[in-house]
Coordinates of N, CA and C in Angstrom, one line a residue:
M1 N 0.8 -1.2 0.0 CA 0.0 0.0 0.0 C 0.9 1.3 0.0
T2 N 2.1 1.1 -0.5 CA 3.0 2.3 -0.6 C 2.8 3.0 -1.9
S3 N 2.1 2.4 -2.9 CA 1.8 3.1 -4.1 C 0.5 3.8 -4.0
W4 N 0.2 4.7 -4.9 CA -1.1 5.5 -4.8 C -2.3 4.6 -5.2
I5 N -3.3 4.6 -4.4 CA -4.5 3.7 -4.5 C -5.7 4.6 -4.6
P6 N -6.6 4.4 -5.5 CA -7.8 5.2 -5.6 C -8.8 4.8 -4.5
V7 N -9.4 5.8 -3.8 CA -10.3 5.6 -2.8 C -11.6 5.1 -3.4
E8 N -12.2 4.1 -2.7 CA -13.4 3.4 -3.2 C -14.6 4.3 -3.3
V9 N -14.9 5.1 -2.2 CA -16.0 6.0 -2.1 C -15.5 7.3 -1.5
M10 N -16.2 8.4 -2.0 CA -15.9 9.7 -1.5 C -16.6 10.0 -0.2
A11 N -15.9 9.7 0.9 CA -16.5 9.8 2.2 C -15.3 9.8 3.3
D12 N -15.6 10.2 4.5 CA -14.6 10.2 5.6 C -14.1 8.8 5.8
T13 N -15.0 7.8 5.6 CA -14.6 6.4 5.8 C -14.1 5.7 4.5
G14 N -13.9 6.5 3.5 CA -13.6 5.9 2.2 C -12.3 5.1 2.2
I15 N -11.2 5.6 2.9 CA -10.0 4.9 2.9 C -10.1 3.6 3.7
G16 N -10.7 3.7 4.8 CA -10.9 2.5 5.6 C -11.7 1.4 4.8
R17 N -12.7 1.8 4.1 CA -13.5 0.9 3.3 C -12.7 0.3 2.2
T18 N -11.8 1.1 1.6 CA -10.9 0.6 0.5 C -9.9 -0.4 1.1
V19 N -9.3 -0.1 2.2 CA -8.4 -1.1 2.8 C -9.1 -2.4 3.1
E20 N -10.3 -2.3 3.7 CA -11.0 -3.6 4.0 C -11.3 -4.4 2.7
T21 N -11.7 -3.7 1.6 CA -12.0 -4.4 0.4 C -10.7 -5.1 -0.1
M22 N -9.6 -4.4 0.0 CA -8.3 -5.0 -0.5 C -8.0 -6.3 0.3
L23 N -8.4 -6.3 1.6 CA -8.1 -7.5 2.4 C -9.3 -8.5 2.4
G24 N -10.3 -8.2 1.6 CA -11.4 -9.2 1.5 C -12.3 -9.2 2.6
I25 N -12.4 -8.0 3.3 CA -13.3 -7.9 4.5 C -14.6 -7.4 4.1
P26 N -15.7 -8.1 4.2 CA -17.0 -7.6 3.8 C -17.5 -6.5 4.7
M27 N -18.3 -5.5 4.1 CA -18.9 -4.4 4.9 C -19.8 -5.0 5.9
N28 N -19.7 -4.6 7.2 CA -20.6 -5.1 8.3 C -20.5 -4.1 9.4
A29 N -21.4 -4.3 10.4 CA -21.4 -3.4 11.6 C -21.0 -4.2 12.8
S30 N -20.1 -5.2 12.6 CA -19.6 -6.0 13.7 C -18.9 -5.2 14.8
K31 N -19.1 -5.6 16.1 CA -18.3 -5.0 17.2 C -17.0 -5.7 17.4
E32 N -16.7 -6.7 16.6 CA -15.4 -7.5 16.7 C -14.4 -6.8 15.9
P33 N -13.1 -7.1 16.1 CA -12.0 -6.5 15.3 C -12.2 -6.9 13.8
D34 N -11.5 -6.1 13.0 CA -11.8 -6.2 11.5 C -11.1 -7.4 10.9
Y35 N -9.9 -7.7 11.2 CA -9.1 -8.7 10.4 C -8.3 -9.6 11.2
K36 N -8.7 -10.9 11.3 CA -8.0 -11.9 12.0 C -7.7 -11.5 13.5
G37 N -8.6 -10.9 14.1 CA -8.5 -10.4 15.5 C -7.8 -9.1 15.7
I38 N -7.5 -8.4 14.6 CA -6.8 -7.1 14.6 C -7.7 -6.0 14.1
E39 N -7.9 -5.0 14.8 CA -8.7 -3.8 14.4 C -7.8 -3.0 13.5
L40 N -8.4 -2.4 12.4 CA -7.7 -1.6 11.4 C -8.2 -0.2 11.5
K41 N -7.4 0.8 11.7 CA -7.8 2.2 11.7 C -6.9 3.0 10.7
S42 N -7.6 3.5 9.6 CA -6.8 4.2 8.6 C -7.1 5.7 8.9
L43 N -6.0 6.5 9.0 CA -6.0 7.9 9.4 C -5.3 8.8 8.4
R44 N -6.1 9.7 7.8 CA -5.5 10.7 7.0 C -4.5 11.5 7.8
Q45 N -3.4 11.9 7.2 CA -2.4 12.7 7.9 C -3.0 14.1 8.3
A46 N -3.9 14.6 7.4 CA -4.5 15.9 7.7 C -5.6 15.9 8.7
S47 N -6.0 14.7 9.1 CA -7.2 14.7 10.0 C -6.9 13.7 11.2
T48 N -5.7 13.7 11.7 CA -5.3 12.7 12.8 C -5.3 13.3 14.1
V49 N -6.1 14.4 14.3 CA -6.1 15.0 15.6 C -6.9 14.1 16.6
R50 N -7.9 13.4 16.1 CA -8.6 12.5 16.9 C -8.8 11.2 16.1
A51 N -9.0 10.1 16.7 CA -9.2 8.8 16.1 C -10.4 8.1 16.8
A52 N -11.2 7.5 16.0 CA -12.4 6.7 16.6 C -11.9 5.4 17.3
L53 N -12.4 5.2 18.5 CA -12.1 3.9 19.2 C -13.2 2.9 18.9
F54 N -14.4 3.3 19.2 CA -15.5 2.4 19.0 C -16.8 3.2 19.1
T55 N -17.9 2.6 18.7 CA -19.2 3.2 18.9 C -20.0 2.4 19.9
Q56 N -20.8 3.1 20.7 CA -21.6 2.3 21.7 C -22.8 3.2 22.1
T57 N -24.0 2.6 21.9 CA -25.3 3.2 22.3 C -25.4 3.3 23.8
P58 N -25.9 4.4 24.3 CA -26.1 4.5 25.8 C -27.0 3.3 26.3
D59 N -26.9 3.1 27.6 CA -27.8 2.1 28.2 C -29.0 2.8 28.6
W60 N -30.1 2.6 27.8 CA -31.3 3.4 28.0 C -32.0 3.0 29.3
L61 N -31.8 1.8 29.9 CA -32.4 1.4 31.1 C -32.0 2.3 32.3
I62 N -30.7 2.8 32.2 CA -30.2 3.7 33.3 C -30.2 5.1 32.9
S63 N -30.8 5.5 31.8 CA -30.7 6.9 31.3 C -32.0 7.6 31.5
R64 N -31.9 8.9 31.8 CA -33.2 9.7 32.0 C -34.0 9.7 30.7
L65 N -33.3 10.1 29.6 CA -33.9 10.1 28.3 C -33.7 8.7 27.7
K66 N -34.7 8.2 26.9 CA -34.7 6.8 26.6 C -34.4 6.5 25.1
S67 N -34.0 7.5 24.3 CA -33.6 7.2 22.9 C -32.9 8.4 22.4
G68 N -32.2 8.2 21.2 CA -31.6 9.4 20.5 C -32.6 10.4 20.1
R69 N -33.8 10.0 19.8 CA -34.9 10.9 19.4 C -35.2 11.8 20.5
E70 N -35.3 11.3 21.7 CA -35.6 12.1 22.9 C -34.5 13.1 23.2
I71 N -33.3 12.7 23.0 CA -32.2 13.6 23.2 C -32.2 14.8 22.2
V72 N -32.6 14.4 20.9 CA -32.7 15.4 19.9 C -33.8 16.4 20.2
E73 N -34.9 15.9 20.6 CA -36.1 16.7 20.9 C -35.7 17.7 22.0
A74 N -34.9 17.3 23.0 CA -34.6 18.2 24.1 C -33.4 19.1 23.8
Y75 N -32.5 18.7 23.0 CA -31.3 19.5 22.8 C -30.9 19.8 21.3
G76 N -31.7 19.3 20.4 CA -31.3 19.4 19.0 C -31.6 20.8 18.4
Y77 N -31.3 20.9 17.1 CA -31.5 22.2 16.4 C -31.9 21.8 15.0
I78 N -32.4 22.9 14.3 CA -32.8 22.7 12.9 C -31.8 23.4 12.0
H79 N -31.3 22.6 11.1 CA -30.4 23.2 10.1 C -31.2 24.1 9.1
E80 N -30.5 25.1 8.6 CA -31.2 26.0 7.7 C -31.6 25.2 6.4
G81 N -32.9 25.4 6.1 CA -33.4 24.8 4.9 C -34.1 23.4 5.2
L82 N -34.0 23.0 6.5 CA -34.6 21.7 6.8 C -35.7 21.9 7.8
S83 N -36.5 20.9 8.0 CA -37.7 21.1 8.9 C -37.6 20.2 10.2
A84 N -36.7 19.3 10.2 CA -36.6 18.4 11.3 C -35.3 18.6 12.1
K85 N -35.4 18.4 13.4 CA -34.2 18.6 14.3 C -33.2 17.5 14.1
T86 N -31.9 17.9 14.3 CA -30.8 17.0 14.3 C -29.9 17.4 15.5
L87 N -28.9 16.5 15.8 CA -27.9 16.9 16.8 C -26.6 16.2 16.4
Q88 N -25.7 17.0 16.0 CA -24.3 16.5 15.6 C -23.3 17.3 16.3
V89 N -22.9 16.8 17.5 CA -22.0 17.6 18.4 C -21.0 16.7 19.1
T90 N -20.0 17.3 19.7 CA -19.0 16.6 20.5 C -19.3 16.9 21.9
V91 N -19.2 15.9 22.8 CA -19.3 16.1 24.2 C -18.1 15.6 24.9
R92 N -17.6 16.4 25.9 CA -16.3 16.1 26.6 C -16.5 16.5 28.0
A93 N -15.6 16.0 28.9 CA -15.8 16.2 30.3 C -15.3 17.5 30.9
N94 N -14.4 18.2 30.2 CA -13.9 19.4 30.8 C -14.6 20.7 30.5
K95 N -15.6 20.6 29.6 CA -16.3 21.9 29.3 C -17.6 21.5 28.5
P96 N -18.7 22.1 28.9 CA -20.0 21.8 28.1 C -19.9 22.5 26.7
N97 N -20.7 21.9 25.8 CA -20.7 22.5 24.5 C -21.9 23.5 24.4
M98 N -22.2 24.0 23.2 CA -23.2 25.0 23.0 C -24.6 24.6 23.4
Q99 N -24.8 23.3 23.4 CA -26.1 22.7 23.8 C -26.1 22.5 25.3
R100 N -25.0 22.9 26.0 CA -24.9 22.7 27.5 C -24.7 21.3 27.9
L101 N -24.2 20.4 26.9 CA -24.0 19.0 27.2 C -22.5 18.7 27.4
G102 N -22.2 17.9 28.4 CA -20.9 17.4 28.6 C -20.9 16.1 29.3
L103 N -19.7 15.5 29.5 CA -19.6 14.2 30.1 C -19.2 14.3 31.6
F104 N -19.7 13.4 32.3 CA -19.3 13.3 33.7 C -19.0 11.8 34.1
V105 N -17.7 11.6 34.6 CA -17.3 10.2 34.9 C -17.7 10.0 36.4
N106 N -18.7 9.2 36.6 CA -19.2 8.9 37.9 C -18.5 7.6 38.4
R107 N -17.3 7.8 39.0 CA -16.5 6.6 39.4 C -17.2 5.8 40.5
E108 N -17.9 6.5 41.4 CA -18.5 5.8 42.5 C -19.5 4.8 42.0
E109 N -20.3 5.1 41.0 CA -21.4 4.2 40.5 C -20.9 3.5 39.2
E110 N -19.7 3.8 38.8 CA -19.1 3.2 37.6 C -20.0 3.5 36.4
I111 N -20.3 4.7 36.2 CA -21.2 5.2 35.1 C -20.5 6.4 34.4
L112 N -20.6 6.4 33.1 CA -20.3 7.6 32.3 C -21.6 8.3 31.9
E113 N -21.8 9.5 32.2 CA -23.0 10.2 32.0 C -22.8 11.3 30.9
I114 N -23.8 11.5 30.1 CA -24.0 12.8 29.4 C -24.9 13.6 30.3
D115 N -24.4 14.8 30.7 CA -25.2 15.7 31.6 C -25.4 17.0 30.9
E116 N -26.5 17.7 31.4 CA -26.7 19.1 31.1 C -26.0 19.9 32.2
F117 N -25.3 20.9 31.8 CA -24.5 21.7 32.7 C -25.0 23.2 32.6
G118 N -24.7 23.9 33.7 CA -24.8 25.4 33.6 C -23.8 26.0 32.7
L119 N -24.2 27.1 32.1 CA -23.3 27.7 31.1 C -22.1 28.4 31.7
L120 N -22.2 28.9 32.9 CA -21.1 29.6 33.5 C -20.4 28.7 34.6
P121 N -19.0 28.7 34.6 CA -18.3 27.9 35.5 C -18.5 28.4 37.0
K122 N -18.3 27.5 37.9 CA -18.3 27.9 39.3 C -17.0 28.5 39.7
P123 N -16.8 29.1 40.9 CA -15.6 29.8 41.2 C -14.3 28.9 41.1
D124 N -14.5 27.5 41.3 CA -13.4 26.6 41.2 C -13.1 26.2 39.8
G125 N -13.8 26.8 38.8 CA -13.6 26.5 37.4 C -14.3 25.3 36.8
T126 N -15.0 24.6 37.7 CA -15.9 23.5 37.2 C -17.3 24.0 36.8
Y127 N -18.0 23.2 36.2 CA -19.4 23.6 35.8 C -20.4 22.8 36.6
R128 N -21.5 23.5 36.9 CA -22.6 22.9 37.7 C -23.4 21.9 36.9
R129 N -23.6 20.7 37.3 CA -24.4 19.7 36.7 C -25.9 20.0 37.0
I130 N -26.7 20.1 36.0 CA -28.1 20.4 36.2 C -29.0 19.1 36.2
Q131 N -28.8 18.3 35.2 CA -29.5 17.0 35.2 C -28.8 16.0 34.2
D132 N -29.0 14.7 34.5 CA -28.4 13.7 33.6 C -29.3 13.6 32.3
V133 N -28.6 13.1 31.2 CA -29.3 13.0 30.0 C -29.3 11.5 29.5
A134 N -28.1 10.9 29.4 CA -28.0 9.5 29.0 C -26.7 9.0 29.7
S135 N -26.7 7.6 29.8 CA -25.6 7.0 30.6 C -25.1 5.7 29.9
W136 N -23.8 5.4 30.2 CA -23.2 4.1 29.9 C -22.7 3.5 31.2
Q137 N -22.6 2.2 31.3 CA -21.9 1.5 32.4 C -20.4 1.4 32.0
L138 N -19.6 2.0 32.9 CA -18.2 2.0 32.5 C -17.6 0.6 32.3
P139 N -18.0 -0.5 33.1 CA -17.4 -1.8 32.8 C -17.8 -2.3 31.4
K140 N -19.0 -1.9 30.9 CA -19.3 -2.3 29.5 C -18.5 -1.6 28.5
L141 N -18.1 -0.3 28.7 CA -17.3 0.4 27.8 C -15.8 -0.2 27.9
H142 N -15.4 -0.6 29.1 CA -14.1 -1.3 29.2 C -14.1 -2.6 28.3
D143 N -15.2 -3.3 28.4 CA -15.2 -4.6 27.6 C -15.2 -4.3 26.1
R144 N -15.9 -3.2 25.7 CA -15.9 -2.8 24.3 C -14.4 -2.5 23.8
L145 N -13.8 -1.7 24.7 CA -12.4 -1.3 24.4 C -11.5 -2.5 24.2
L146 N -11.5 -3.4 25.2 CA -10.7 -4.6 25.2 C -11.0 -5.6 24.1
T147 N -12.3 -5.7 23.7 CA -12.7 -6.5 22.6 C -12.2 -6.0 21.3
K148 N -12.5 -4.7 21.1 CA -12.2 -4.0 19.8 C -10.7 -3.8 19.5
H149 N -10.0 -3.5 20.6 CA -8.6 -3.1 20.4 C -7.6 -4.0 21.2
R150 N -7.9 -5.3 21.2 CA -6.9 -6.2 21.8 C -5.6 -6.0 21.0
E151 N -5.7 -6.0 19.7 CA -4.6 -5.6 18.8 C -5.1 -4.6 17.8
T152 N -4.3 -3.6 17.4 CA -4.8 -2.6 16.4 C -3.6 -2.2 15.6
F153 N -3.9 -2.1 14.3 CA -3.0 -1.4 13.3 C -3.6 0.0 13.0
W154 N -2.8 1.0 13.4 CA -3.2 2.4 13.1 C -2.4 2.8 11.9
I155 N -3.1 2.9 10.7 CA -2.5 3.1 9.5 C -2.5 4.6 9.1
D156 N -1.3 5.2 9.1 CA -1.2 6.6 8.7 C -1.0 6.7 7.2
V157 N -1.9 7.5 6.6 CA -1.9 7.6 5.1 C -1.8 9.1 4.7
E158 N -1.2 9.3 3.6 CA -1.3 10.6 2.9 C -2.1 10.5 1.7
T159 N -2.8 11.6 1.3 CA -3.7 11.6 0.2 C -3.4 12.7 -0.8
R160 N -3.9 12.5 -2.0 CA -3.7 13.5 -3.0 C -4.9 13.4 -4.0
D161 N -5.2 14.5 -4.7 CA -6.3 14.5 -5.7 C -5.7 14.3 -7.0
I162 N -6.2 13.4 -7.8 CA -5.7 13.1 -9.1 C -6.9 13.1 -10.0
D163 N -7.0 14.1 -10.9 CA -8.2 14.2 -11.8 C -9.5 14.2 -11.1
G164 N -9.6 14.9 -9.9 CA -10.8 15.0 -9.2 C -11.2 13.8 -8.3
R165 N -10.3 12.8 -8.2 CA -10.5 11.6 -7.4 C -9.4 11.5 -6.3
E166 N -9.8 11.1 -5.1 CA -8.9 11.0 -4.0 C -8.1 9.7 -4.1
Y167 N -6.8 9.8 -3.9 CA -5.9 8.6 -3.9 C -5.1 8.7 -2.5
F168 N -4.7 7.5 -2.1 CA -3.9 7.5 -0.8 C -2.8 6.5 -0.9
R169 N -1.8 6.6 0.0 CA -0.8 5.6 0.2 C -0.4 5.6 1.6
C170 N 0.1 4.4 2.1 CA 0.4 4.2 3.5 C 1.8 4.7 3.8
R171 N 2.0 5.5 4.8 CA 3.3 6.0 5.2 C 3.9 5.2 6.4
A172 N 3.0 4.8 7.3 CA 3.5 4.1 8.5 C 2.3 3.3 9.2
I173 N 2.7 2.3 9.9 CA 1.7 1.6 10.7 C 2.2 1.5 12.1
E174 N 1.3 1.8 13.1 CA 1.6 1.6 14.5 C 0.8 0.4 15.0
H175 N 1.5 -0.5 15.6 CA 0.8 -1.7 16.1 C 0.7 -1.6 17.6
T176 N -0.5 -1.6 18.1 CA -0.7 -1.5 19.6 C -1.4 -2.7 20.1
K177 N -1.2 -2.9 21.4 CA -1.8 -4.1 22.1 C -2.3 -3.7 23.5
N178 N -3.3 -4.4 24.0 CA -3.7 -4.4 25.4 C -3.9 -3.0 26.0
P179 N -5.0 -2.3 25.6 CA -5.2 -1.0 26.2 C -5.5 -1.1 27.7
L180 N -5.2 0.0 28.4 CA -5.3 0.1 29.8 C -6.7 0.7 30.2
V181 N -7.5 -0.1 30.8 CA -8.9 0.4 31.0 C -8.9 1.5 32.1
H182 N -8.0 1.5 33.1 CA -8.0 2.6 34.0 C -7.6 3.9 33.4
Q183 N -6.8 3.9 32.3 CA -6.4 5.1 31.6 C -7.6 5.6 30.8
F184 N -8.5 4.7 30.3 CA -9.6 5.1 29.6 C -10.5 6.0 30.4
D185 N -10.7 5.7 31.7 CA -11.5 6.5 32.6 C -10.8 7.9 32.8
N186 N -9.5 7.8 33.0 CA -8.7 9.0 33.3 C -8.8 10.0 32.0
L187 N -8.6 9.4 30.9 CA -8.7 10.2 29.6 C -10.0 10.8 29.4
L188 N -11.1 10.0 29.7 CA -12.4 10.6 29.6 C -12.5 11.8 30.5
Q189 N -12.1 11.7 31.8 CA -12.2 12.8 32.7 C -11.4 14.0 32.3
Q190 N -10.3 13.8 31.7 CA -9.4 14.9 31.2 C -9.9 15.5 29.9
G191 N -10.9 14.9 29.3 CA -11.3 15.5 28.0 C -10.5 15.0 26.8
D192 N -9.6 14.0 27.0 CA -8.8 13.5 25.9 C -9.5 12.4 25.1
I193 N -10.5 11.8 25.7 CA -11.4 10.9 25.0 C -12.8 11.6 25.1
Q194 N -13.4 11.7 23.9 CA -14.6 12.5 23.7 C -15.7 11.6 23.0
V195 N -16.9 12.1 23.0 CA -18.0 11.3 22.3 C -18.6 12.2 21.3
D196 N -18.7 11.8 20.1 CA -19.4 12.5 19.0 C -20.8 11.9 18.9
L197 N -21.8 12.8 19.1 CA -23.2 12.4 18.9 C -23.6 12.8 17.5
L198 N -24.0 11.8 16.7 CA -24.6 12.0 15.4 C -26.0 11.4 15.3
L199 N -27.0 12.3 15.6 CA -28.3 11.8 15.9 C -29.3 12.4 14.9
C200 N -30.2 11.6 14.4 CA -31.2 12.1 13.5 C -30.7 12.9 12.3
R201 N -29.7 12.3 11.7 CA -29.0 13.1 10.6 C -29.8 13.2 9.4
P202 N -29.8 14.3 8.7 CA -30.5 14.5 7.4 C -30.2 13.5 6.4
S203 N -29.0 12.9 6.4 CA -28.6 11.9 5.5 C -29.3 10.6 5.6
G204 N -30.0 10.4 6.8 CA -30.7 9.2 7.0 C -29.9 8.1 7.7
H205 N -28.6 8.3 7.9 CA -27.8 7.3 8.6 C -28.3 7.2 10.0
G206 N -28.1 6.0 10.6 CA -28.6 5.7 11.9 C -27.9 6.5 13.0
D207 N -28.4 6.6 14.2 CA -27.8 7.3 15.3 C -26.5 6.6 15.7
T208 N -25.5 7.5 15.9 CA -24.1 7.0 16.2 C -23.6 7.7 17.4
Y209 N -23.0 7.0 18.4 CA -22.3 7.5 19.6 C -20.9 7.0 19.5
S210 N -20.0 7.9 19.0 CA -18.6 7.5 18.6 C -17.6 8.0 19.7
F211 N -16.9 7.1 20.3 CA -15.8 7.4 21.3 C -14.6 7.7 20.5
K212 N -13.9 8.9 20.7 CA -12.8 9.3 19.9 C -11.7 9.7 20.9
I213 N -10.4 9.4 20.5 CA -9.3 9.8 21.4 C -8.4 10.8 20.6
K214 N -7.8 11.7 21.4 CA -6.8 12.6 20.8 C -5.5 11.8 20.5
K215 N -4.9 12.2 19.4 CA -3.7 11.4 18.9 C -2.6 11.5 20.0
K216 N -2.4 12.6 20.6 CA -1.3 12.8 21.6 C -1.5 11.9 22.8
S217 N -2.8 11.5 23.1 CA -3.1 10.7 24.3 C -3.1 9.2 24.0
R218 N -3.0 8.8 22.7 CA -3.0 7.4 22.4 C -2.0 6.5 23.1
P219 N -0.7 7.0 23.2 CA 0.3 6.2 23.9 C -0.1 5.9 25.4
L220 N -0.9 6.8 26.0 CA -1.3 6.6 27.4 C -2.3 5.4 27.5
L221 N -3.1 5.3 26.5 CA -4.1 4.2 26.5 C -3.5 2.9 26.0
F222 N -2.5 3.0 25.1 CA -1.9 1.8 24.4 C -0.4 1.9 24.6
P223 N 0.1 1.6 25.8 CA 1.5 1.6 26.0 C 2.4 0.6 25.3
E224 N 1.7 -0.5 24.9 CA 2.4 -1.5 24.1 C 2.3 -1.2 22.6
S225 N 3.4 -0.6 22.1 CA 3.3 -0.1 20.7 C 4.6 -0.3 20.0
E226 N 4.4 -0.6 18.6 CA 5.6 -0.7 17.8 C 5.3 0.0 16.4
R227 N 6.1 0.9 16.0 CA 5.8 1.7 14.8 C 6.7 1.2 13.7
H228 N 6.1 1.0 12.5 CA 6.8 0.6 11.3 C 6.7 1.7 10.2
I229 N 7.8 2.2 9.8 CA 7.9 3.3 8.8 C 7.9 2.7 7.4
L230 N 7.0 3.0 6.6 CA 7.0 2.4 5.2 C 7.5 3.4 4.2
I231 N 7.3 4.7 4.4 CA 7.8 5.7 3.5 C 8.5 6.8 4.4
D232 N 9.7 7.1 4.2 CA 10.4 8.1 4.9 C 10.1 9.5 4.3
G233 N 10.3 10.5 5.2 CA 10.2 11.9 4.7 C 8.8 12.4 4.7

């Protein structure tokens, strides 16, 4: 994959889809690793600030709101030219977003919450939690992380446009193993792991709750790492 390869589809996931096709991996929504027990993550050099770890729907049984639709009705917005609400935002633990939503790591009850917060910080710099919105059980998130990323190839690629079509080639592969679940909670609390909510999208795609990690924090979650350089410079 060091030569230029045309991307299969024009989308954020186009490179990953092309790599899977080359390896004979059928398109599916499995929660298991992609290839022979190894998860594959293809990352454009220009967009490697954050990388997706996994997706996981909240546990509606322990959530105040019971569906993505209810979250959208309470906190969503209407795009110009559309008639229905959507919600496509990032939530993090160290600061609420414009919809006043943020994450709270409840270590005592082993729960990760999306909460509604006050807009102004308290004197100590933290934000006042007003009410919970939706929740996950932390042990279940730990299991997802360990299942999905027991071994992972993080494929760094560069891209170029050739006659209006995107091409890519692989520059390096980082091989990681055995993520640290206690670091997962710490990184959530520090805002280095965030959750993207993609709910009721106009495109018609289903609701997605995507856990993403900042590139600089990846070594803290995956201390067992080996990097292979395929193209220098």
